[in-house]
Amino acid sequence: MATPDVDPRLLRAFLAVAEELHFTRAAAGLFVAQQALSRDIRRLERELGAELFLRTTRQVALTPDGERLLPYARRVLDAHTELAAAFDGPAARPLLVDLNSDGMTAARVLERARELVPECELMARFESGLTRAAAEILAGRLDASFGRAAGLAPAVRARLHVQPVRYEPMAVLLPDSHPLAPREAVGLSELAGETVYAGAGNERTREWTDLAALLFAPWDIRMAPPTPLAVGVAEFQRVMSKAGHPVLAVVDFPPLPGTVVRPLVDPVPLSPLALVWRKGLDHPGIDALRTAAAQLGAARGWMAPPPGSWLPEGDLALMRDRP
């Protein structure tokens, strides 16, 4: 195989496709057009003199040469990240932290972390889902995020550190006019036959939709069809109001005008929130986030799942594996 100087961008394209084994999803994760991604893969194959993927109309698979390249590509990209960090200086730049949504658990952790390292700048971002945020972290455009780490592809999770933060009880966001809105809590069996929105079709929040699908199936709760991607609270409220469906959320989700948030019970379904950051990243802001999450978790009982709660075994195993 030839050994030219390879553009790291081409290696990022290769790694995205290798992890997803799907060109459309890989392109979405990199925020490029699928045609541009395909061109980059073909260019890399020409430069290396090897076919890296077997492509059919139904699937994408790594060739033996692709399998051989995979660990080298990861090491090269990790080295690029470490090189940039070494010359940037750990405290010389802001730490970019994705909160997904404002005013909830992740925001409290960030607020406490800022108190611990006032000399550092910890900047909040709102990427609206760990699936997208993880891709941004691995691309070097974000530093840390929060969410359901068990919902990430294993190859993606292998390049990230994960620290469990909280077993968040789930809730449902209901229009004021919904028959269940007057209840203090809503049993899962009461949602049987209902259509509930859980981000279906939004590739940014795939980990949340997958968890919802596991929750809905035994209770005959229907997944609401995809809606246009809404950015911002006002747009989300408008789209949800137009669709009229209840929305799967967590208990700390701030109610929107004309809605109420009701905890789900019998059993209490949990959302496994974890802090996620790139392996090899050395920044005092990461240390502060980890300490803040541990302090708040201990003080507020975040890591004590309520009796009779529900969470898939794979999520439980990852949440119990505390660093």
CSV table of C-alpha atoms in Angstrom, one decimal:
chain,number,residue,atom,x,y,z
A,1,MET,CA,0.0,0.0,0.0
A,2,ALA,CA,1.3,3.5,-0.8
A,3,THR,CA,2.1,5.8,2.1
A,4,PRO,CA,1.6,9.4,1.0
A,5,ASP,CA,0.9,12.4,3.3
A,6,VAL,CA,-2.8,12.0,3.9
A,7,ASP,CA,-5.1,14.9,4.6
A,8,PRO,CA,-6.6,14.5,8.1
A,9,ARG,CA,-10.0,15.6,6.6
A,10,LEU,CA,-9.9,12.4,4.5
A,11,LEU,CA,-9.2,10.3,7.5
A,12,ARG,CA,-12.1,11.9,9.3
A,13,ALA,CA,-14.4,11.1,6.4
A,14,PHE,CA,-13.1,7.5,6.4
A,15,LEU,CA,-13.6,7.2,10.2
A,16,ALA,CA,-17.2,8.6,10.0
A,17,VAL,CA,-18.2,6.0,7.4
A,18,ALA,CA,-16.4,3.2,9.1
A,19,GLU,CA,-18.2,3.9,12.4
A,20,GLU,CA,-21.6,4.4,10.8
A,21,LEU,CA,-21.3,1.9,7.9
A,22,HIS,CA,-23.8,4.2,6.2
A,23,PHE,CA,-22.8,7.2,3.9
A,24,THR,CA,-25.9,9.2,4.6
A,25,ARG,CA,-25.6,9.1,8.4
A,26,ALA,CA,-21.9,9.7,8.2
A,27,ALA,CA,-22.4,12.8,6.0
A,28,ALA,CA,-25.0,14.1,8.4
A,29,GLY,CA,-22.6,13.6,11.3
A,30,LEU,CA,-19.9,15.6,9.5
A,31,PHE,CA,-22.4,18.2,8.2
A,32,VAL,CA,-21.3,17.7,4.6
A,33,ALA,CA,-23.2,16.6,1.5
A,34,GLN,CA,-23.2,12.9,0.8
A,35,GLN,CA,-21.6,13.5,-2.6
A,36,ALA,CA,-18.7,15.4,-1.0
A,37,LEU,CA,-18.2,12.6,1.5
A,38,SER,CA,-18.2,10.0,-1.3
A,39,ARG,CA,-15.6,12.1,-3.2
A,40,ASP,CA,-13.3,12.3,-0.2
A,41,ILE,CA,-13.5,8.5,0.3
A,42,ARG,CA,-12.7,7.9,-3.4
A,43,ARG,CA,-9.8,10.3,-3.1
A,44,LEU,CA,-8.4,8.6,0.0
A,45,GLU,CA,-8.7,5.2,-1.8
A,46,ARG,CA,-6.8,6.6,-4.8
A,47,GLU,CA,-4.1,8.0,-2.6
A,48,LEU,CA,-3.7,4.8,-0.6
A,49,GLY,CA,-4.1,2.6,-3.6
A,50,ALA,CA,-6.6,0.4,-1.9
A,51,GLU,CA,-10.4,-0.1,-1.7
A,52,LEU,CA,-11.6,0.7,1.8
A,53,PHE,CA,-15.3,-0.1,1.6
A,54,LEU,CA,-17.5,-2.7,-0.1
A,55,ARG,CA,-20.6,-0.9,-1.3
A,56,THR,CA,-23.9,-2.4,-2.4
A,57,THR,CA,-27.4,-0.9,-2.6
A,58,ARG,CA,-28.2,-2.5,0.8
A,59,GLN,CA,-25.1,-2.1,2.9
A,60,VAL,CA,-21.6,-0.8,3.4
A,61,ALA,CA,-18.8,-2.9,4.9
A,62,LEU,CA,-15.1,-2.4,5.5
A,63,THR,CA,-12.7,-4.3,3.3
A,64,PRO,CA,-9.6,-6.0,4.8
A,65,ASP,CA,-7.6,-2.9,3.9
A,66,GLY,CA,-10.3,-0.7,5.5
A,67,GLU,CA,-10.1,-2.8,8.7
A,68,ARG,CA,-6.3,-2.4,8.6
A,69,LEU,CA,-6.5,1.4,8.2
A,70,LEU,CA,-9.0,1.9,11.0
A,71,PRO,CA,-6.7,1.8,14.1
A,72,TYR,CA,-4.1,4.0,12.3
A,73,ALA,CA,-6.7,6.6,11.3
A,74,ARG,CA,-7.9,6.8,14.9
A,75,ARG,CA,-4.3,7.3,16.2
A,76,VAL,CA,-3.5,9.9,13.6
A,77,LEU,CA,-6.6,12.0,14.4
A,78,ASP,CA,-6.1,11.6,18.1
A,79,ALA,CA,-2.5,12.8,17.7
A,80,HIS,CA,-3.7,15.9,15.7
A,81,THR,CA,-6.1,16.7,18.5
A,82,GLU,CA,-3.4,16.4,21.1
A,83,LEU,CA,-1.0,18.5,19.1
A,84,ALA,CA,-3.5,21.3,18.8
A,85,ALA,CA,-4.2,21.1,22.5
A,86,ALA,CA,-0.5,21.2,23.4
A,87,PHE,CA,0.1,24.4,21.6
A,88,ASP,CA,-3.2,26.0,22.5
A,89,GLY,CA,-2.5,25.5,26.2
A,90,PRO,CA,-5.1,23.9,28.5
A,91,ALA,CA,-6.4,27.1,29.9
A,92,ALA,CA,-5.7,29.3,26.8
A,93,ARG,CA,-9.0,28.7,25.2
A,94,PRO,CA,-12.6,28.4,26.3
A,95,LEU,CA,-14.0,24.9,26.9
A,96,LEU,CA,-17.1,24.3,24.7
A,97,VAL,CA,-19.7,22.4,26.6
A,98,ASP,CA,-22.9,21.2,25.0
A,99,LEU,CA,-25.9,21.3,27.3
A,100,ASN,CA,-28.6,20.0,24.8
A,101,SER,CA,-31.2,22.2,26.6
A,102,ASP,CA,-31.0,25.1,29.0
A,103,GLY,CA,-32.2,25.0,32.6
A,104,MET,CA,-31.8,21.3,33.4
A,105,THR,CA,-29.2,19.0,35.1
A,106,ALA,CA,-26.4,19.7,32.7
A,107,ALA,CA,-26.8,23.5,33.2
A,108,ARG,CA,-26.5,23.0,36.9
A,109,VAL,CA,-23.3,21.0,36.5
A,110,LEU,CA,-21.9,23.7,34.3
A,111,GLU,CA,-22.9,26.5,36.7
A,112,ARG,CA,-21.1,24.6,39.6
A,113,ALA,CA,-18.0,24.0,37.4
A,114,ARG,CA,-17.7,27.7,36.7
A,115,GLU,CA,-17.7,28.4,40.4
A,116,LEU,CA,-14.8,25.8,40.8
A,117,VAL,CA,-12.6,27.3,38.1
A,118,PRO,CA,-13.5,31.0,37.8
A,119,GLU,CA,-10.3,31.6,35.9
A,120,CYS,CA,-11.4,29.4,33.0
A,121,GLU,CA,-14.1,30.2,30.4
A,122,LEU,CA,-16.6,27.4,30.1
A,123,MET,CA,-18.9,28.3,27.1
A,124,ALA,CA,-22.4,26.7,26.7
A,125,ARG,CA,-23.6,25.3,23.4
A,126,PHE,CA,-26.9,23.7,22.5
A,127,GLU,CA,-26.5,20.9,20.0
A,128,SER,CA,-29.8,19.3,20.9
A,129,GLY,CA,-28.7,15.7,21.2
A,130,LEU,CA,-25.7,13.6,22.1
A,131,THR,CA,-25.5,11.8,18.8
A,132,ARG,CA,-24.7,15.1,17.0
A,133,ALA,CA,-22.6,16.4,19.9
A,134,ALA,CA,-20.4,13.3,20.0
A,135,ALA,CA,-19.6,13.7,16.3
A,136,GLU,CA,-18.8,17.4,17.0
A,137,ILE,CA,-16.5,16.3,19.9
A,138,LEU,CA,-14.6,13.8,17.8
A,139,ALA,CA,-14.2,16.4,15.1
A,140,GLY,CA,-12.8,18.9,17.6
A,141,ARG,CA,-15.6,21.4,17.4
A,142,LEU,CA,-16.9,20.7,20.9
A,143,ASP,CA,-15.2,19.5,24.1
A,144,ALA,CA,-17.9,17.9,26.2
A,145,SER,CA,-21.6,17.1,26.3
A,146,PHE,CA,-24.2,15.3,28.3
A,147,GLY,CA,-26.7,12.6,27.4
A,148,ARG,CA,-27.4,8.9,27.0
A,149,ALA,CA,-23.9,7.5,26.2
A,150,ALA,CA,-25.2,3.9,25.8
A,151,GLY,CA,-27.1,5.1,22.7
A,152,LEU,CA,-23.9,6.0,20.8
A,153,ALA,CA,-22.3,3.6,18.3
A,154,PRO,CA,-19.7,1.4,20.1
A,155,ALA,CA,-16.9,2.7,17.9
A,156,VAL,CA,-17.8,6.3,18.8
A,157,ARG,CA,-18.1,5.6,22.5
A,158,ALA,CA,-14.7,3.9,22.4
A,159,ARG,CA,-13.1,7.3,21.7
A,160,LEU,CA,-14.9,9.1,24.5
A,161,HIS,CA,-14.6,9.2,28.3
A,162,VAL,CA,-18.0,8.7,30.1
A,163,GLN,CA,-18.8,9.7,33.6
A,164,PRO,CA,-22.4,8.9,34.9
A,165,VAL,CA,-24.1,12.0,36.3
A,166,ARG,CA,-27.8,11.3,37.0
A,167,TYR,CA,-30.6,8.9,36.6
A,168,GLU,CA,-33.2,11.4,35.4
A,169,PRO,CA,-36.8,10.4,35.9
A,170,MET,CA,-38.8,10.8,32.6
A,171,ALA,CA,-41.9,12.9,32.2
A,172,VAL,CA,-44.5,13.7,29.6
A,173,LEU,CA,-45.2,17.3,28.3
A,174,LEU,CA,-49.0,17.6,27.8
A,175,PRO,CA,-51.1,20.3,26.3
A,176,ASP,CA,-53.3,22.0,29.0
A,177,SER,CA,-56.4,20.5,27.2
A,178,HIS,CA,-55.2,16.9,27.3
A,179,PRO,CA,-57.4,14.6,29.5
A,180,LEU,CA,-54.3,13.6,31.5
A,181,ALA,CA,-53.1,17.1,32.2
A,182,PRO,CA,-54.9,17.4,35.6
A,183,ARG,CA,-53.1,14.4,37.0
A,184,GLU,CA,-50.1,14.9,39.3
A,185,ALA,CA,-48.4,11.9,37.6
A,186,VAL,CA,-49.1,9.8,34.5
A,187,GLY,CA,-48.9,6.0,34.5
A,188,LEU,CA,-47.3,4.5,31.5
A,189,SER,CA,-50.4,2.3,31.0
A,190,GLU,CA,-52.5,5.5,30.7
A,191,LEU,CA,-50.6,6.4,27.6
A,192,ALA,CA,-51.5,3.1,25.8
A,193,GLY,CA,-52.7,3.9,22.4
A,194,GLU,CA,-51.4,7.5,22.5
A,195,THR,CA,-49.0,9.0,20.0
A,196,VAL,CA,-46.0,10.6,21.7
A,197,TYR,CA,-43.3,12.7,20.2
A,198,ALA,CA,-39.7,11.5,21.0
A,199,GLY,CA,-37.6,13.1,18.2
A,200,ALA,CA,-38.2,10.5,15.5
A,201,GLY,CA,-36.4,11.4,12.3
A,202,ASN,CA,-34.0,13.8,14.1
A,203,GLU,CA,-30.6,12.3,13.6
A,204,ARG,CA,-29.2,14.7,16.2
A,205,THR,CA,-31.1,12.9,19.0
A,206,ARG,CA,-31.1,9.3,17.8
A,207,GLU,CA,-30.0,8.0,21.2
A,208,TRP,CA,-33.1,9.6,22.8
A,209,THR,CA,-35.5,8.2,20.1
A,210,ASP,CA,-34.0,4.7,20.5
A,211,LEU,CA,-34.5,4.8,24.3
A,212,ALA,CA,-38.1,6.0,23.7
A,213,ALA,CA,-38.8,3.1,21.3
A,214,LEU,CA,-37.6,0.6,24.0
A,215,LEU,CA,-39.9,2.3,26.5
A,216,PHE,CA,-43.0,2.6,24.3
A,217,ALA,CA,-43.1,-1.0,22.9
A,218,PRO,CA,-44.4,-2.9,26.0
A,219,TRP,CA,-47.1,-0.2,26.7
A,220,ASP,CA,-48.5,0.1,23.1
A,221,ILE,CA,-47.4,3.8,23.0
A,222,ARG,CA,-47.0,4.9,19.4
A,223,MET,CA,-44.0,6.9,18.2
A,224,ALA,CA,-45.1,10.2,16.6
A,225,PRO,CA,-43.9,10.7,13.1
A,226,PRO,CA,-41.0,13.0,12.2
A,227,THR,CA,-41.7,16.7,12.3
A,228,PRO,CA,-39.6,19.6,10.8
A,229,LEU,CA,-36.4,20.2,12.8
A,230,ALA,CA,-37.2,23.0,15.2
A,231,VAL,CA,-34.3,25.1,16.5
A,232,GLY,CA,-35.1,27.2,19.6
A,233,VAL,CA,-37.8,27.1,22.2
A,234,ALA,CA,-40.3,29.2,20.2
A,235,GLU,CA,-40.0,27.1,17.1
A,236,PHE,CA,-40.2,23.9,19.1
A,237,GLN,CA,-43.4,25.1,20.8
A,238,ARG,CA,-44.9,26.1,17.5
A,239,VAL,CA,-44.2,22.8,15.8
A,240,MET,CA,-45.4,20.7,18.9
A,241,SER,CA,-48.6,22.8,19.2
A,242,LYS,CA,-49.3,22.2,15.5
A,243,ALA,CA,-48.8,18.5,15.8
A,244,GLY,CA,-50.7,18.3,19.1
A,245,HIS,CA,-48.9,15.2,20.4
A,246,PRO,CA,-47.6,14.8,24.0
A,247,VAL,CA,-43.8,15.0,24.2
A,248,LEU,CA,-41.5,12.6,26.0
A,249,ALA,CA,-39.2,14.7,28.3
A,250,VAL,CA,-37.6,14.6,31.8
A,251,VAL,CA,-39.0,15.9,35.0
A,252,ASP,CA,-36.8,19.1,34.9
A,253,PHE,CA,-38.0,20.0,31.4
A,254,PRO,CA,-39.3,23.6,31.6
A,255,PRO,CA,-43.0,23.7,30.7
A,256,LEU,CA,-43.9,25.7,27.6
A,257,PRO,CA,-46.8,28.1,27.5
A,258,GLY,CA,-50.0,26.1,27.3
A,259,THR,CA,-48.5,22.9,28.6
A,260,VAL,CA,-47.8,21.0,31.8
A,261,VAL,CA,-45.0,18.5,32.7
A,262,ARG,CA,-46.1,15.4,34.4
A,263,PRO,CA,-43.8,12.7,35.8
A,264,LEU,CA,-44.2,9.2,34.4
A,265,VAL,CA,-44.8,6.3,36.9
A,266,ASP,CA,-45.6,2.6,37.3
A,267,PRO,CA,-42.7,2.1,36.6
A,268,VAL,CA,-40.6,5.3,36.7
A,269,PRO,CA,-38.7,5.3,33.4
A,270,LEU,CA,-35.2,6.8,33.7
A,271,SER,CA,-33.0,8.8,31.3
A,272,PRO,CA,-29.3,7.9,32.0
A,273,LEU,CA,-27.5,11.2,31.8
A,274,ALA,CA,-23.7,11.1,31.5
A,275,LEU,CA,-20.9,13.6,31.0
A,276,VAL,CA,-18.9,12.8,27.8
A,277,TRP,CA,-15.6,14.1,26.6
A,278,ARG,CA,-12.9,13.2,24.1
A,279,LYS,CA,-10.1,10.9,25.2
A,280,GLY,CA,-6.8,12.7,25.4
A,281,LEU,CA,-8.3,16.1,26.2
A,282,ASP,CA,-6.5,17.8,29.1
A,283,HIS,CA,-8.3,21.0,30.3
A,284,PRO,CA,-9.0,22.2,33.8
A,285,GLY,CA,-12.6,22.8,32.8
A,286,ILE,CA,-13.1,19.1,32.2
A,287,ASP,CA,-11.8,18.4,35.8
A,288,ALA,CA,-14.2,21.0,37.1
A,289,LEU,CA,-17.1,19.5,35.3
A,290,ARG,CA,-16.3,16.0,36.6
A,291,THR,CA,-16.0,17.4,40.2
A,292,ALA,CA,-19.1,19.4,39.9
A,293,ALA,CA,-21.1,16.4,38.6
A,294,ALA,CA,-19.8,14.2,41.5
A,295,GLN,CA,-20.5,16.9,44.1
A,296,LEU,CA,-24.1,17.6,42.9
A,297,GLY,CA,-24.8,13.9,42.4
A,298,ALA,CA,-23.8,13.1,46.0
A,299,ALA,CA,-25.7,16.1,47.5
A,300,ARG,CA,-28.9,15.5,45.5
A,301,GLY,CA,-29.0,11.7,45.2
A,302,TRP,CA,-28.7,11.8,41.4
A,303,MET,CA,-27.0,8.4,41.2
A,304,ALA,CA,-29.6,6.6,43.3
A,305,PRO,CA,-32.3,5.2,40.9
A,306,PRO,CA,-35.8,5.2,42.5
A,307,PRO,CA,-37.3,1.8,43.5
A,308,GLY,CA,-39.3,0.1,40.8
A,309,SER,CA,-37.7,2.2,38.0
A,310,TRP,CA,-37.1,1.2,34.4
A,311,LEU,CA,-33.9,1.3,32.4
A,312,PRO,CA,-32.5,-1.0,29.7
A,313,GLU,CA,-29.7,-3.3,31.0
A,314,GLY,CA,-27.1,-1.9,28.7
A,315,ASP,CA,-27.7,1.6,30.1
A,316,LEU,CA,-27.6,0.3,33.6
A,317,ALA,CA,-24.3,-1.4,33.0
A,318,LEU,CA,-22.7,1.8,31.6
A,319,MET,CA,-24.1,3.9,34.5
A,320,ARG,CA,-22.7,1.6,37.1
A,321,ASP,CA,-19.3,1.7,35.5
A,322,ARG,CA,-18.1,4.8,37.3
A,323,PRO,CA,-14.6,6.2,36.6
